[in-house]
Short mmCIF file of C-alpha atoms and ligand atoms in Angstrom, two decimals:
data_model
loop_
_atom_site.label_atom_id
_atom_site.label_comp_id
_atom_site.label_asym_id
_atom_site.label_seq_id
_atom_site.Cartn_x
_atom_site.Cartn_y
_atom_site.Cartn_z
CA UNK G 95 76.55 -27.85 53.99
CA UNK G 96 72.99 -26.56 53.69
CA UNK G 97 69.92 -27.42 55.73
CA UNK G 98 66.24 -26.65 55.11
CA UNK G 99 64.85 -23.82 57.21
CA UNK G 100 61.20 -22.77 57.28
CA UNK G 101 60.55 -19.03 57.20
CA UNK G 102 57.32 -17.19 58.00
CA UNK G 103 56.77 -15.16 54.82
CA UNK G 104 53.41 -13.62 55.68
CA UNK G 105 50.84 -13.26 58.46
CA UNK G 106 47.14 -12.45 58.49
CA UNK G 107 44.25 -12.28 60.89
CA UNK G 108 40.51 -11.85 60.86
CA UNK G 109 38.02 -10.99 63.60
CA UNK G 110 34.26 -11.08 63.08
CA UNK G 111 32.61 -7.68 63.29
CA UNK G 112 30.32 -8.26 66.23
CA UNK G 113 31.83 -7.43 69.63
CA UNK G 114 30.25 -8.93 72.74
CA UNK G 115 31.21 -7.05 75.90
CA UNK G 116 31.26 -8.28 79.48
CA UNK G 117 28.54 -5.73 80.22
CA UNK G 118 26.27 -7.44 77.71
CA UNK G 119 26.96 -10.81 79.33
CA UNK G 120 25.99 -9.33 82.70
CA UNK G 121 22.46 -9.11 81.31
CA UNK G 122 22.23 -12.82 80.43
CA UNK G 123 24.23 -14.66 83.12
CA UNK G 124 24.99 -14.07 86.79
CA UNK G 125 28.37 -12.41 86.32
CA UNK G 126 30.03 -9.01 86.43
CA UNK G 127 32.52 -7.17 84.24
CA UNK G 128 34.75 -6.80 87.32
CA UNK G 129 34.75 -10.56 88.08
CA UNK G 130 35.62 -11.48 84.51
CA UNK G 131 38.41 -8.89 84.24
CA UNK G 132 39.88 -9.75 87.63
CA UNK G 133 39.93 -13.54 87.07
CA UNK G 134 40.74 -13.61 83.34
CA UNK G 135 41.70 -10.18 81.96
CA UNK G 136 38.94 -10.50 79.34
CA UNK G 137 36.92 -7.35 78.54
CA UNK G 138 35.24 -8.36 75.29
CA UNK G 139 35.22 -11.02 72.57
CA UNK G 140 34.24 -11.14 68.89
CA UNK G 141 31.40 -13.40 67.79
CA UNK G 142 30.86 -14.75 64.27
CA UNK G 143 27.65 -13.65 62.54
CA UNK G 144 24.84 -16.03 61.73
CA UNK G 145 25.86 -17.80 58.54
CA UNK G 146 29.53 -16.96 59.08
CA UNK G 147 31.51 -20.18 59.53
CA UNK G 148 34.99 -21.23 60.61
CA UNK G 149 35.94 -21.67 56.93
CA UNK G 150 34.90 -18.05 56.24
CA UNK G 151 37.08 -16.67 59.04
CA UNK G 152 39.94 -18.94 57.97
CA UNK G 153 39.66 -17.86 54.33
CA UNK G 154 39.78 -14.15 55.23
CA UNK G 155 42.87 -14.64 57.43
CA UNK G 156 44.53 -16.78 54.73
CA UNK G 157 43.90 -14.16 52.05
CA UNK G 158 45.53 -11.52 54.24
CA UNK G 159 48.52 -13.78 54.98
CA UNK G 160 48.99 -14.45 51.25
CA UNK G 161 48.83 -10.74 50.54
CA UNK G 162 51.40 -9.95 53.23
CA UNK G 163 53.67 -12.67 51.76
CA UNK G 164 53.21 -11.15 48.32
CA UNK G 165 52.03 -14.52 47.04
CA UNK G 166 48.90 -16.02 45.51
CA UNK G 167 47.22 -19.33 46.27
CA UNK G 168 49.02 -20.77 43.21
CA UNK G 169 52.26 -20.55 45.23
CA UNK G 170 50.94 -22.78 48.03
CA UNK G 171 51.55 -26.55 48.09
CA UNK G 172 49.45 -27.50 51.12
CA UNK G 173 47.14 -26.14 53.80
CA UNK G 174 46.95 -27.20 57.43
CA UNK G 175 43.99 -25.80 59.35
CA UNK G 176 43.94 -26.09 63.12
CA UNK G 177 40.38 -26.03 64.43
CA UNK G 178 38.11 -27.56 67.05
CA UNK G 179 35.01 -26.06 65.46
CA UNK G 180 34.77 -27.45 61.90
CA UNK G 181 31.99 -26.31 59.56
CA UNK G 182 30.89 -29.91 59.02
CA UNK G 183 31.74 -33.29 60.50
CA UNK G 184 33.37 -33.94 57.14
CA UNK G 185 34.98 -32.99 54.82
CA UNK G 186 37.80 -31.24 56.62
CA UNK G 187 37.29 -27.48 56.94
CA UNK G 188 40.73 -27.20 55.29
CA UNK G 189 39.21 -28.65 52.10
CA UNK G 190 36.40 -26.06 52.24
CA UNK G 191 38.98 -23.29 52.69
CA UNK G 192 41.02 -24.75 49.83
CA UNK G 193 37.92 -24.46 47.65
CA UNK G 194 37.10 -20.93 48.84
CA UNK G 195 40.66 -19.86 48.03
CA UNK G 196 40.32 -21.36 44.53
CA UNK G 197 42.98 -24.04 45.06
CA UNK G 198 42.56 -27.48 43.54
CA UNK G 199 46.19 -28.60 43.57
CA UNK G 200 48.22 -29.92 46.52
CA UNK G 201 46.54 -31.13 49.70
CA UNK G 202 44.70 -29.76 52.73
CA UNK G 203 43.82 -31.25 56.10
CA UNK G 204 42.53 -30.30 59.53
CA UNK G 205 44.49 -30.72 62.72
CA UNK G 206 42.73 -31.00 66.06
CA UNK G 207 44.70 -30.19 69.18
CA UNK G 208 42.22 -27.69 70.66
CA UNK G 209 43.99 -24.54 71.93
CA UNK G 210 47.43 -25.96 71.01
CA UNK G 211 46.27 -26.56 67.43
CA UNK G 212 48.22 -23.76 65.76
CA UNK G 213 51.51 -24.67 67.45
CA UNK G 214 50.92 -28.33 66.47
CA UNK G 215 50.10 -27.22 62.90
CA UNK G 216 53.18 -25.04 62.50
CA UNK G 217 55.43 -27.85 63.79
CA UNK G 218 53.71 -30.34 61.46
CA UNK G 219 54.03 -28.04 58.45
CA UNK G 220 57.71 -27.44 59.29
CA UNK G 221 58.31 -31.23 59.28
CA UNK G 222 56.45 -31.70 55.98
CA UNK G 223 58.42 -28.87 54.37
CA UNK G 224 61.70 -30.27 55.66
CA UNK G 225 60.73 -33.69 54.28
CA UNK G 226 60.15 -32.17 50.85
CA UNK G 227 56.36 -32.58 50.72
CA UNK G 228 56.10 -29.05 49.40
CA UNK G 229 57.88 -25.73 49.37
CA UNK G 230 55.19 -23.41 50.71
CA UNK G 231 52.39 -23.98 53.20
CA UNK G 232 49.46 -22.06 54.51
CA UNK G 233 48.97 -22.72 58.22
CA UNK G 234 45.75 -21.44 59.74
CA UNK G 235 44.16 -21.42 63.19
CA UNK G 236 40.43 -20.65 62.98
CA UNK G 237 37.58 -21.07 65.43
CA UNK G 238 33.95 -20.29 66.02
CA UNK G 239 34.48 -21.31 69.64
CA UNK G 240 31.39 -19.44 70.85
CA UNK G 241 29.26 -22.09 69.12
CA UNK G 242 30.48 -24.66 71.64
CA UNK G 243 29.30 -22.66 74.62
CA UNK G 244 26.50 -23.27 77.05
CA UNK G 245 25.38 -19.66 77.42
CA UNK G 246 23.83 -20.48 80.80
CA UNK G 247 27.11 -21.72 82.25
CA UNK G 248 28.84 -18.62 83.63
CA UNK G 249 32.01 -20.57 84.39
CA UNK G 250 32.74 -21.11 80.67
CA UNK G 251 30.61 -18.78 78.52
CA UNK G 252 32.55 -15.67 79.51
CA UNK G 253 35.90 -17.11 78.40
CA UNK G 254 35.76 -17.68 74.64
CA UNK G 255 35.62 -15.77 71.35
CA UNK G 256 35.81 -16.32 67.57
CA UNK G 257 38.53 -15.43 65.06
CA UNK G 258 41.23 -16.68 62.72
CA UNK G 259 44.93 -16.19 62.06
CA UNK G 260 47.20 -17.53 59.35
CA UNK G 261 50.82 -17.68 58.26
CA UNK G 262 52.52 -18.51 54.97
CA UNK G 263 55.57 -20.71 55.47
CA UNK G 264 58.32 -21.24 52.93
CA UNK G 265 61.19 -23.72 52.97
CA UNK G 266 64.61 -22.32 52.01
CA UNK G 267 68.01 -23.95 51.79
CA UNK G 268 70.30 -22.24 54.27
CA UNK G 269 74.10 -22.26 54.31
CA UNK G 270 75.76 -22.86 57.66
CA UNK G 271 76.20 -19.14 58.41
CA UNK G 272 72.42 -18.66 57.86
CA UNK G 273 71.11 -21.49 60.03
CA UNK G 274 69.90 -19.03 62.66
CA UNK G 275 66.72 -18.10 60.78
CA UNK G 276 63.12 -19.28 60.59
CA UNK G 277 61.71 -22.09 62.75
CA UNK G 278 64.59 -23.20 64.98
CA UNK G 279 62.92 -25.79 67.21
CA UNK G 280 59.49 -27.05 68.30
CA UNK G 281 58.25 -29.37 71.01
CA UNK G 282 54.78 -30.97 71.18
CA UNK G 283 53.29 -32.79 74.17
CA UNK G 284 50.01 -34.31 75.22
CA UNK G 285 48.76 -36.27 78.20
CA UNK G 286 45.33 -37.82 77.72
CA UNK G 287 44.97 -38.71 81.41
CA UNK G 288 43.68 -35.14 81.78
CA UNK G 289 41.05 -35.38 79.01
CA UNK G 290 38.08 -34.81 81.31
CA UNK G 291 39.37 -31.59 82.86
CA UNK G 292 38.57 -29.66 79.67
CA UNK G 293 36.33 -31.22 77.07
CA UNK G 294 33.14 -31.01 75.03
CA UNK G 295 30.34 -33.19 76.37
CA UNK G 296 29.20 -34.39 72.94
CA UNK G 297 30.55 -35.86 69.75
CA UNK G 298 29.83 -37.83 66.60
CA UNK G 299 30.34 -41.32 68.03
CA UNK G 300 29.06 -40.70 71.55
CA UNK G 301 26.00 -38.48 71.62
CA UNK G 302 25.61 -37.58 67.97
CA UNK G 303 25.59 -33.94 69.06
CA UNK G 304 28.24 -31.25 69.23
CA UNK G 305 28.07 -30.78 72.98
CA UNK G 306 29.26 -27.89 75.11
CA UNK G 307 32.55 -26.92 76.68
CA UNK G 308 33.01 -28.31 80.19
CA UNK G 309 35.96 -27.40 82.30
CA UNK G 310 37.49 -27.80 85.73
CA UNK G 311 38.94 -24.30 85.64
CA UNK G 312 41.09 -24.62 88.74
CA UNK G 313 42.64 -27.88 87.49
CA UNK G 314 43.41 -26.37 84.08
CA UNK G 315 44.96 -23.39 85.80
CA UNK G 316 47.00 -25.63 88.15
CA UNK G 317 48.64 -27.52 85.26
CA UNK G 318 48.94 -24.74 82.67
CA UNK G 319 51.97 -22.78 83.85
CA UNK G 320 54.12 -25.87 84.54
CA UNK G 321 53.29 -27.48 81.19
CA UNK G 322 54.00 -24.29 79.26
CA UNK G 323 57.30 -23.73 81.05
CA UNK G 324 58.31 -27.34 80.38
CA UNK G 325 58.05 -27.02 76.57
CA UNK G 326 59.35 -23.45 76.39
CA UNK G 327 62.48 -24.38 78.38
CA UNK G 328 62.85 -27.52 76.26
CA UNK G 329 62.69 -25.62 72.99
CA UNK G 330 65.21 -23.03 74.25
CA UNK G 331 67.54 -25.87 75.23
CA UNK G 332 67.10 -27.63 71.84
CA UNK G 333 67.97 -24.43 69.98
CA UNK G 334 70.78 -23.37 72.35
CA UNK G 335 69.23 -20.14 73.64
CA UNK G 336 68.20 -18.79 77.04
CA UNK G 337 65.01 -16.93 77.92
CA UNK G 338 66.80 -13.59 78.28
CA UNK G 339 67.63 -13.77 74.55
CA UNK G 340 63.94 -13.84 73.60
CA UNK G 341 62.61 -10.66 71.99
CA UNK G 342 58.94 -11.69 72.01
CA UNK G 343 56.78 -14.22 73.81
CA UNK G 344 53.52 -14.97 71.96
CA UNK G 345 51.46 -17.19 74.26
CA UNK G 346 48.06 -18.79 73.81
CA UNK G 347 45.52 -16.25 75.05
CA UNK G 348 43.35 -18.15 77.51
CA UNK G 349 43.65 -16.12 80.62
CA UNK G 350 45.76 -13.13 81.67
CA UNK G 351 46.76 -14.82 84.90
CA UNK G 352 48.11 -17.88 83.04
CA UNK G 353 49.99 -15.63 80.60
CA UNK G 354 51.53 -13.59 83.45
CA UNK G 355 52.40 -16.73 85.44
CA UNK G 356 54.04 -18.41 82.44
CA UNK G 357 55.97 -15.26 81.45
CA UNK G 358 57.28 -14.92 85.00
CA UNK G 359 58.30 -18.58 85.28
CA UNK G 360 59.97 -18.58 81.85
CA UNK G 361 61.78 -15.37 82.86
CA UNK G 362 60.50 -12.94 80.24
CA UNK G 363 59.48 -9.39 81.24
CA UNK G 364 55.84 -8.29 80.68
CA UNK G 365 56.80 -5.72 78.01
CA UNK G 366 58.00 -8.57 75.76
CA UNK G 367 54.75 -10.52 76.07
CA UNK G 368 52.11 -10.10 73.34
CA UNK G 369 48.65 -9.88 74.93
CA UNK G 370 45.31 -9.85 73.11
CA UNK G 371 43.17 -11.80 75.57
CA UNK G 372 41.56 -8.57 76.85
CA UNK G 373 40.03 -7.90 73.41
CA UNK G 374 39.79 -11.38 71.83
CA UNK G 375 39.15 -13.68 74.86
CA UNK G 376 40.18 -17.30 74.27
CA UNK G 377 39.90 -18.09 70.55
CA UNK G 378 41.48 -21.54 70.96
CA UNK G 379 43.64 -22.43 67.92
CA UNK G 380 43.24 -18.92 66.48
CA UNK G 381 44.71 -17.07 69.45
CA UNK G 382 48.45 -17.49 68.76
CA UNK G 383 48.36 -16.57 65.04
CA UNK G 384 46.06 -13.60 65.73
CA UNK G 385 48.43 -12.32 68.45
CA UNK G 386 51.40 -12.90 66.13
CA UNK G 387 49.62 -11.02 63.34
CA UNK G 388 48.96 -8.01 65.59
CA UNK G 389 52.54 -7.80 66.79
CA UNK G 390 53.94 -8.06 63.24
CA UNK G 391 51.46 -5.52 61.84
CA UNK G 392 52.13 -2.92 64.54
CA UNK G 393 55.88 -3.29 64.06
CA UNK G 394 56.77 -4.92 67.38
CA UNK G 395 58.04 -8.17 65.78
CA UNK G 396 60.65 -7.44 63.11
CA UNK G 397 63.36 -9.24 61.19
CA UNK G 398 66.06 -10.64 63.42
CA UNK G 399 63.82 -11.00 66.49
CA UNK G 400 63.72 -14.25 68.45
CA UNK G 401 60.05 -15.17 68.94
CA UNK G 402 58.62 -17.90 71.15
CA UNK G 403 55.11 -19.22 70.44
CA UNK G 404 53.41 -21.46 73.01
CA UNK G 405 50.01 -22.94 73.75
CA UNK G 406 48.25 -25.30 76.12
CA UNK G 407 44.73 -26.70 75.96
CA UNK G 408 42.29 -29.59 76.04
CA UNK G 409 43.72 -33.12 76.01
CA UNK G 410 45.80 -31.84 77.70
CA UNK G 411 47.94 -30.77 74.76
CA UNK G 412 50.78 -28.28 74.87
CA UNK G 413 53.66 -27.14 72.72
CA UNK G 414 56.11 -24.40 71.86
CA UNK G 415 57.93 -23.19 68.78
CA UNK G 416 60.95 -20.88 68.51
CA UNK G 417 61.35 -18.68 65.43
CA UNK G 418 64.14 -16.34 64.34
CA UNK G 419 61.99 -13.88 62.47
CA UNK G 420 62.97 -13.35 58.83
CA UNK G 421 60.21 -12.49 56.46
N1 ACO K 989 31.05 -14.67 87.14
C1 ACO K 989 30.92 -14.60 88.47
N2 ACO K 989 31.25 -15.62 89.29
C2 ACO K 989 31.73 -16.74 88.72
C3 ACO K 989 31.89 -16.88 87.34
C4 ACO K 989 31.51 -15.78 86.54
N3 ACO K 989 31.62 -15.80 85.20
N4 ACO K 989 32.37 -18.09 87.08
C5 ACO K 989 32.52 -18.71 88.25
N5 ACO K 989 32.13 -17.90 89.25
C6 ACO K 989 32.11 -18.16 90.66
C7 ACO K 989 32.10 -19.62 90.99
O1 ACO K 989 30.80 -20.17 90.89
C8 ACO K 989 32.63 -19.62 92.40
O2 ACO K 989 31.56 -19.28 93.27
P1 ACO K 989 31.41 -20.04 94.67
O3 ACO K 989 32.68 -19.74 95.40
O4 ACO K 989 30.19 -19.41 95.23
O5 ACO K 989 31.27 -21.49 94.33
C9 ACO K 989 33.62 -18.47 92.40
O6 ACO K 989 33.30 -17.65 91.25
C10 ACO K 989 35.05 -18.92 92.25
O7 ACO K 989 35.09 -19.89 91.17
P2 ACO K 989 36.41 -20.56 90.76
O8 ACO K 989 36.15 -21.52 89.67
O9 ACO K 989 37.08 -21.06 91.99
O10 ACO K 989 37.17 -19.29 90.21
P3 ACO K 989 38.63 -19.18 89.78
O11 ACO K 989 39.32 -18.14 90.55
O12 ACO K 989 39.30 -20.52 89.68
O13 ACO K 989 38.47 -18.61 88.31
C11 ACO K 989 38.62 -19.40 86.04
C12 ACO K 989 37.80 -19.37 87.30
C13 ACO K 989 38.77 -18.00 85.54
C14 ACO K 989 37.97 -20.26 84.99
C15 ACO K 989 40.01 -19.97 86.44
O14 ACO K 989 39.88 -21.19 87.09
C16 ACO K 989 40.90 -20.13 85.29
O15 ACO K 989 41.39 -19.17 84.75
N6 ACO K 989 41.17 -21.35 84.91
C17 ACO K 989 41.98 -21.62 83.76
C18 ACO K 989 41.11 -22.15 82.73
C19 ACO K 989 41.06 -21.35 81.49
O16 ACO K 989 41.56 -20.28 81.30
N7 ACO K 989 40.43 -21.99 80.57
C20 ACO K 989 40.29 -21.49 79.28
C21 ACO K 989 40.24 -22.64 78.35
S1 ACO K 989 41.57 -23.68 78.60
C22 ACO K 989 42.81 -23.16 77.75
O17 ACO K 989 42.65 -22.54 76.77
C23 ACO K 989 44.14 -23.47 78.29
#
């Protein structure tokens, strides 16, 4: 008997050139490098240039993922783009990326689950591939999160950055002895009762403006570790593994303290945790694929490794995805 398994064939990432350091922020808001590092682990973030949009970052990451998969856009059947910072209210930024990549076949859509967007997108693409809606998918997380910031609000403006990451997924038919490969299990969760703990205070149908990020930081922090552990443990249980079998933990990069707390509660040692938050800050839906890209490029993640992705963000939304790496 065969089943469909989804493999990650390629990864790519893109960071805008401009680096904004904590020291620079010290000059514009009442904060210090030491405070930011101590509370969040963030030392710097990348910021998209004027005229550089989410679709541009997404396209660069997608091109790199296609190259690493040794494929061209002609091989792709659909695109899912996770973003909270679309170029335009409509059409979907995924359609703009489709155009920039020179693709007019298949379909493309945006997925909005804030910081959990990439994990939601990978689980959604996996389902579509298993249901036969295509054979290969491009899944992207891309954000110009700094454009949602109130640069006078020191409690939020120090936390975010811009960037994009992408993966190429391919469905393969696996015989029973090969079932332990590719995406093994995913869990998605949301609980809208928490919507106002982390949100943007504007929108199309309310204010007609984009708004700015507003957050009850302590409340987010209070819920984050428990929610992450819940889905990570659930996914391990679904796939029949325990945390000590994990080779790599690739968490959403919001805050070093959340990452450390989650790693500890899940039971995974710090040397197996991929951390980029110090250099990237919180890039929302782009953080997990960018961290994944780094760890694959530098040779940490290799074929045969058991890799756990997880994220938690506004909504609240949260989710996790377990992959037996086989490129
Ligand atoms: N620089 C200096 N002081 C600051 C800053 C800053 N940038 N921001 C806040 N402060 C001050 C506060 O005003 C407060 O001062 P007060 O005591 O005089 O009122 C003091 O620092 C402590 O503020 P808290 O909010 O209690 O600080 P806390 O230790 O909770 O740290 C933080 C704040 C880092 C936001 C923390 O709550 C946190 O990590 N929360 C998780 C939220 C998060 O990471 N969000 C990212 C997006 S969500 C996601 O992706 C999951």
